[in-house]
CSV table of C-alpha atoms in Angstrom, one decimal:
chain,number,residue,atom,x,y,z
A,22,MET,CA,95.3,114.4,76.8
A,23,ALA,CA,97.4,111.9,74.7
A,24,VAL,CA,100.4,110.4,76.4
A,25,VAL,CA,102.5,111.0,73.3
A,26,THR,CA,101.7,112.3,69.8
A,27,MET,CA,102.3,110.7,66.4
A,28,ARG,CA,104.4,113.8,65.5
A,29,GLU,CA,106.7,113.1,68.5
A,30,LEU,CA,107.1,109.5,67.5
A,31,LEU,CA,108.0,110.4,63.9
A,32,GLU,CA,110.4,113.1,64.9
A,33,SER,CA,112.2,110.8,67.3
A,34,GLY,CA,112.5,108.0,64.7
A,35,VAL,CA,110.5,105.5,66.6
A,36,HIS,CA,109.2,104.0,63.3
A,37,PHE,CA,112.6,102.8,62.0
A,38,GLY,CA,113.3,99.1,62.5
A,39,HIS,CA,116.2,96.9,61.6
A,40,GLN,CA,117.4,95.8,58.2
A,41,THR,CA,115.1,93.3,56.6
A,42,ARG,CA,117.7,90.5,56.9
A,43,ARG,CA,117.8,91.1,60.7
A,44,TRP,CA,114.3,90.5,61.8
A,45,ASN,CA,112.2,88.2,63.9
A,46,PRO,CA,109.2,86.8,61.9
A,47,LYS,CA,107.0,87.1,65.0
A,48,MET,CA,107.3,90.9,64.6
A,49,LYS,CA,105.6,90.8,61.2
A,50,ARG,CA,102.2,92.0,62.6
A,51,PHE,CA,103.9,95.2,63.9
A,52,ILE,CA,105.6,96.1,60.6
A,53,PHE,CA,103.9,98.7,58.3
A,54,THR,CA,106.1,98.4,55.3
A,55,GLU,CA,109.7,98.1,54.1
A,56,ARG,CA,111.8,101.0,52.7
A,57,ASN,CA,115.3,100.9,51.4
A,58,GLY,CA,116.0,97.6,53.0
A,59,ILE,CA,114.7,98.7,56.4
A,60,TYR,CA,111.5,97.8,58.1
A,61,ILE,CA,109.1,100.6,59.1
A,62,ILE,CA,107.1,100.0,62.3
A,63,ASP,CA,103.4,100.7,62.4
A,64,LEU,CA,103.1,103.7,64.7
A,65,LEU,CA,99.3,103.5,65.0
A,66,GLN,CA,99.8,100.2,66.8
A,67,SER,CA,102.7,101.7,68.8
A,68,LEU,CA,100.4,104.5,70.1
A,69,SER,CA,97.8,102.0,71.3
A,70,TYR,CA,100.5,99.8,73.0
A,71,ILE,CA,102.1,102.9,74.6
A,72,ASP,CA,98.7,103.8,76.2
A,73,ARG,CA,98.4,100.2,77.6
A,74,ALA,CA,101.9,100.2,79.0
A,75,TYR,CA,101.3,103.7,80.5
A,76,GLU,CA,98.2,102.7,82.3
A,77,PHE,CA,99.8,99.5,83.6
A,78,VAL,CA,102.8,101.3,85.0
A,79,LYS,CA,100.7,104.1,86.5
A,80,GLU,CA,98.4,101.6,88.3
A,81,THR,CA,101.3,99.5,89.4
A,82,VAL,CA,103.0,102.4,91.1
A,83,ALA,CA,99.7,103.9,92.4
A,84,HIS,CA,99.2,100.6,94.3
A,85,GLY,CA,102.6,100.8,96.0
A,86,GLY,CA,104.8,99.0,93.4
A,87,THR,CA,108.2,99.9,92.0
A,88,VAL,CA,109.5,99.8,88.4
A,89,MET,CA,113.1,99.0,87.7
A,90,PHE,CA,114.6,100.7,84.6
A,91,VAL,CA,117.1,98.6,82.7
A,92,GLY,CA,119.2,99.7,79.7
A,93,THR,CA,123.0,99.1,79.5
A,94,LYS,CA,123.6,100.0,75.9
A,95,LYS,CA,125.3,103.3,75.3
A,96,GLN,CA,122.2,104.9,73.6
A,97,ALA,CA,120.1,104.2,76.7
A,98,GLN,CA,122.5,104.7,79.7
A,99,GLU,CA,121.9,108.5,80.1
A,100,ALA,CA,118.1,108.4,79.6
A,101,ILE,CA,117.7,105.4,81.9
A,102,ALA,CA,119.7,107.1,84.7
A,103,GLU,CA,118.1,110.5,84.3
A,104,GLN,CA,114.5,109.4,84.1
A,105,ALA,CA,114.7,106.8,86.8
A,106,THR,CA,116.4,109.3,89.2
A,107,ARG,CA,113.7,111.9,88.3
A,108,VAL,CA,110.9,109.6,89.7
A,109,GLY,CA,113.0,107.9,92.4
A,110,MET,CA,113.0,104.4,90.9
A,111,PRO,CA,115.9,101.9,90.8
A,112,TYR,CA,117.9,101.5,87.6
A,113,VAL,CA,120.7,99.5,86.0
A,114,ASN,CA,122.6,101.3,83.2
A,115,GLN,CA,126.1,99.9,83.4
A,116,ARG,CA,126.1,96.1,83.6
A,117,TRP,CA,123.5,93.5,84.5
A,118,LEU,CA,124.9,91.2,87.2
A,119,GLY,CA,123.5,87.7,86.9
A,120,GLY,CA,121.1,87.0,89.8
A,121,MET,CA,120.1,90.7,90.4
A,122,LEU,CA,116.5,89.5,90.6
A,123,THR,CA,116.7,85.7,91.1
A,124,ASN,CA,119.4,85.9,93.7
A,125,PHE,CA,118.5,89.3,95.3
A,126,SER,CA,119.4,88.2,98.8
A,127,THR,CA,123.1,88.1,97.8
A,128,VAL,CA,122.8,91.4,95.9
A,129,TYR,CA,121.2,93.0,99.0
A,130,LYS,CA,124.3,92.0,101.0
A,131,ARG,CA,126.5,93.8,98.5
A,132,LEU,CA,124.2,96.8,98.8
A,133,GLN,CA,124.7,96.8,102.6
A,134,ARG,CA,128.5,96.6,102.0
A,135,LEU,CA,128.3,99.6,99.7
A,136,LYS,CA,126.5,101.6,102.4
A,137,GLU,CA,129.2,100.6,104.9
A,138,LEU,CA,132.0,101.8,102.6
A,139,GLU,CA,130.1,105.1,102.1
A,140,GLN,CA,130.5,105.8,105.8
A,141,ILE,CA,134.3,105.8,105.6
A,142,ASP,CA,136.1,109.1,105.2
A,143,PHE,CA,138.8,108.3,102.7
A,144,GLU,CA,140.3,111.7,103.0
A,145,ASP,CA,141.0,111.4,106.7
A,146,VAL,CA,143.7,108.7,107.0
A,147,ALA,CA,144.5,109.3,110.7
A,148,ALA,CA,140.9,109.0,111.9
A,149,SER,CA,140.1,105.9,109.8
A,150,GLY,CA,142.6,103.7,111.6
A,151,LEU,CA,143.7,102.2,108.3
A,152,THR,CA,146.8,102.5,106.2
A,153,LYS,CA,146.8,104.3,102.9
A,154,LYS,CA,147.0,101.1,101.0
A,155,GLU,CA,144.0,99.6,102.8
A,156,LEU,CA,142.0,102.8,102.1
A,157,LEU,CA,143.0,102.6,98.4
A,158,VAL,CA,141.7,99.0,98.2
A,159,LEU,CA,138.4,99.9,99.9
A,160,SER,CA,138.1,103.0,97.7
A,161,ARG,CA,138.4,100.9,94.6
A,162,GLU,CA,135.9,98.4,96.0
A,163,LYS,CA,133.4,101.2,96.6
A,164,ALA,CA,133.9,102.7,93.1
A,165,LYS,CA,133.2,99.2,91.6
A,166,LEU,CA,130.1,98.7,93.7
A,167,GLU,CA,128.8,102.2,92.9
A,168,LYS,CA,129.2,101.6,89.2
A,169,THR,CA,127.3,98.3,89.1
A,170,LEU,CA,124.8,98.7,92.0
A,171,GLY,CA,124.6,102.5,92.5
A,172,GLY,CA,121.3,102.7,90.7
A,173,ILE,CA,119.6,100.1,92.9
A,174,ARG,CA,121.2,101.4,96.2
A,175,GLU,CA,117.8,102.0,97.9
A,176,MET,CA,116.1,98.9,96.6
A,177,SER,CA,115.0,96.5,99.4
A,178,LYS,CA,113.1,94.0,97.4
A,179,VAL,CA,112.5,92.8,93.8
A,180,PRO,CA,110.6,95.3,91.7
A,181,SER,CA,106.9,95.0,90.7
A,182,ALA,CA,107.8,95.5,87.1
A,183,VAL,CA,110.8,96.2,84.8
A,184,TRP,CA,111.2,98.6,81.9
A,185,ILE,CA,113.8,97.3,79.5
A,186,VAL,CA,115.4,98.9,76.5
A,187,ASP,CA,116.6,96.2,73.9
A,188,THR,CA,115.4,92.8,75.1
A,189,LYS,CA,118.0,91.0,73.0
A,190,LYS,CA,120.9,92.7,74.8
A,191,GLU,CA,119.2,92.4,78.2
A,192,HIS,CA,118.1,88.8,77.7
A,193,ILE,CA,119.4,87.8,81.1
A,194,ALA,CA,117.3,90.4,82.8
A,195,VAL,CA,114.2,89.4,80.8
A,196,GLY,CA,114.8,85.7,81.7
A,197,GLU,CA,115.1,86.5,85.4
A,198,ALA,CA,112.0,88.6,85.4
A,199,ARG,CA,110.0,85.9,83.6
A,200,LYS,CA,111.3,83.3,86.0
A,201,LEU,CA,109.9,85.4,89.0
A,202,ASN,CA,106.7,86.3,87.1
A,203,ILE,CA,107.6,90.0,87.1
A,204,PRO,CA,105.8,91.9,84.3
A,205,VAL,CA,108.2,93.1,81.5
A,206,VAL,CA,107.5,96.4,79.8
A,207,ALA,CA,109.9,96.9,76.9
A,208,ILE,CA,110.6,98.4,73.5
A,209,LEU,CA,110.2,95.9,70.7
A,210,ASP,CA,112.4,96.4,67.7
A,211,THR,CA,111.9,94.3,64.6
A,212,ASN,CA,114.6,91.8,65.7
A,213,CYS,CA,113.0,91.1,69.1
A,214,ASP,CA,110.7,88.3,70.3
A,215,PRO,CA,107.3,89.7,71.3
A,216,ASP,CA,106.4,86.6,73.3
A,217,GLU,CA,109.0,87.5,76.0
A,218,VAL,CA,107.3,90.8,76.8
A,219,ASP,CA,104.1,91.4,78.7
A,220,TYR,CA,103.6,95.0,77.8
A,221,LYS,CA,105.2,95.6,74.5
A,222,ILE,CA,105.9,98.9,72.7
A,223,PRO,CA,106.9,98.4,69.0
A,224,GLY,CA,109.6,100.9,68.2
A,225,ASN,CA,113.2,101.7,67.6
A,226,ASP,CA,115.5,100.6,70.5
A,227,ASP,CA,118.8,101.8,68.8
A,228,ALA,CA,118.3,105.6,68.3
A,229,ILE,CA,119.0,107.8,71.3
A,230,ARG,CA,116.0,110.1,70.7
A,231,SER,CA,113.6,107.2,70.4
A,232,VAL,CA,114.9,105.5,73.6
A,233,THR,CA,114.8,108.9,75.4
A,234,LEU,CA,111.2,109.6,74.4
A,235,LEU,CA,109.8,106.2,75.3
A,236,THR,CA,111.7,106.1,78.6
A,237,ARG,CA,110.4,109.5,79.5
A,238,VAL,CA,106.8,108.3,78.8
A,239,ILE,CA,107.3,105.4,81.2
A,240,ALA,CA,108.8,107.8,83.8
A,241,ASP,CA,105.8,110.1,83.4
A,242,ALA,CA,103.5,107.1,84.1
A,243,VAL,CA,105.5,106.4,87.3
A,244,ALA,CA,105.2,110.1,88.3
A,245,GLU,CA,101.5,110.1,87.8
A,246,GLY,CA,101.2,106.8,89.8
A,247,LEU,CA,103.2,108.4,92.6
A,248,MET,CA,100.9,111.4,92.7
A,249,SER,CA,97.8,109.1,92.8
A,250,ARG,CA,99.4,107.1,95.6
A,251,SER,CA,100.0,110.3,97.7
A,252,GLY,CA,96.4,111.5,97.0
A,253,VAL,CA,97.3,114.5,94.9
A,254,ASN,CA,94.5,115.6,92.6
A,255,THR,CA,95.6,114.9,89.0
A,256,GLY,CA,92.6,116.5,87.2
A,257,ASP,CA,92.6,118.8,84.2
A,258,LYS,CA,94.5,121.6,86.0
A,259,GLY,CA,97.4,119.3,86.7
A,260,GLU,CA,97.5,118.2,83.1
A,261,LYS,CA,97.5,121.7,81.9
A,262,ALA,CA,100.3,122.6,84.3
A,263,VAL,CA,102.6,119.8,83.0
A,264,ALA,CA,101.5,120.0,79.4
A,265,GLU,CA,104.3,120.4,76.8
A,266,PRO,CA,104.2,123.3,74.4
A,267,LEU,CA,101.9,122.6,71.4
A,268,ALA,CA,103.2,122.1,67.9
A,269,GLU,CA,102.6,125.1,65.5
A,270,TRP,CA,99.9,123.4,63.6
A,271,GLU,CA,98.1,122.3,66.9
A,272,ARG,CA,98.4,125.9,68.1
A,273,ASP,CA,96.8,127.3,64.9
A,274,LEU,CA,94.0,124.8,65.2
A,275,LEU,CA,93.3,125.7,68.9
A,276,GLU,CA,93.4,129.5,68.1
A,277,GLY,CA,90.9,128.9,65.2
A,278,GLU,CA,88.5,127.2,67.6
A,279,LYS,CA,88.8,130.0,70.2
A,280,LYS,CA,88.1,132.7,67.5
A,281,ALA,CA,85.0,130.8,66.4
A,282,ASP,CA,83.8,130.6,70.1
A,283,ASP,CA,84.5,134.3,70.6
A,284,ALA,CA,82.5,135.3,67.5
A,285,GLU,CA,79.5,133.2,68.6
A,286,ALA,CA,79.4,134.7,72.1
A,287,PRO,CA,78.3,138.3,71.1
A,288,ALA,CA,75.7,136.9,68.7
A,289,ALA,CA,74.3,134.8,71.5
A,290,GLU,CA,74.2,137.7,73.9
A,291,ALA,CA,72.4,139.9,71.3
A,292,ALA,CA,69.8,137.2,70.7
A,293,ALA,CA,69.2,136.9,74.5
A,294,GLU,CA,68.7,140.7,74.8
A,295,ALA,CA,66.3,141.1,71.8
A,296,PRO,CA,63.2,139.5,73.5
A,297,ALA,CA,63.7,141.7,76.6
A,298,GLU,CA,63.5,144.9,74.4
A,299,THR,CA,60.3,143.7,72.6
A,300,GLU,CA,58.7,142.8,75.8
A,301,ALA,CA,59.1,146.4,77.3
A,302,PRO,CA,56.7,148.2,74.8
A,303,ALA,CA,54.1,145.4,75.3
A,304,GLU,CA,54.2,146.0,79.0
A,305,ALA,CA,53.8,149.8,78.6
A,306,GLU,CA,50.7,149.3,76.3
A,307,ALA,CA,49.2,146.9,78.9
A,308,GLU,CA,49.6,149.6,81.6
A,309,VAL,CA,48.0,152.3,79.5
A,310,ALA,CA,45.1,150.0,78.7
A,311,ALA,CA,44.6,149.2,82.4
A,312,GLU,CA,44.5,153.0,83.3
A,313,ALA,CA,42.1,154.0,80.5
A,314,PRO,CA,38.8,152.8,82.2
A,315,VAL,CA,39.7,154.7,85.4
A,316,ALA,CA,39.9,158.0,83.4
A,317,GLU,CA,36.4,157.4,81.7
A,318,ALA,CA,34.6,156.7,84.9
A,319,PRO,CA,33.9,160.4,86.0
A,320,ALA,CA,32.5,161.2,82.5
A,321,ALA,CA,29.9,158.4,82.8
A,322,ASP,CA,28.8,159.8,86.2
A,323,ALA,CA,28.3,163.3,84.7
A,324,GLU,CA,26.0,161.9,82.0
A,325,GLN,CA,23.8,160.2,84.6
A,326,ALA,CA,23.5,163.4,86.6
């Protein structure tokens, strides 16, 4: 079953690039045409690149790896948080702090600090042994840490790969990942540099629907990898269980094939029964022929007498 269909990509506007004056010449090979001053991305290439990225993410997670979801622009914040939470992966959707990957030891200390603050009951002033002002200061510190580090709260080491929406905006994250040789999976709009990304997906990184669709695809790959890791069978039955409703034209095509199969089945049964009916009279004639000599035997004896 296809990871995503061409219809879904078109409906989500994945094919819309940037204005022709805002482009990176390195993206020329991924551009299909230009229309009304906007570049149109070749979705046939996007489909093949999506399959590659999907397989890579699935295998990475199946072998015990983690994928960090990164997208701090407004169009991506909700999708990043929702999909990463769905599959239990770390995410950054508010602000990328410099050194989140390259200086993770310091970031990890801040995560420990966040967990300490979460143990404090800010409502019970008497039991805390702190003044209201001290509790207020700690409460603000906790809120700040939750906003910036809440998505990576359970992360204990650098991720095995990163999924990035808009490599130009998240250039610091891309740089840190490349410095640590962490594979980068990202959406490539027509203004991005494809050389910075290991597993590229040519597409629109500005539209909410496009970002949501592609992030969901990567999250689905993570989910499949997690199932493989836990030994759950992901055969055809599983695919049918999680399959999305078919489009109307796909449904019509499927029903047409089923009707053709149903029409062929009775014809095949009739053809199979026909030889059996023709064989029955032949067997009866053979039995009569075998009995005939037995009946004539007494007559021959009478003539001899």
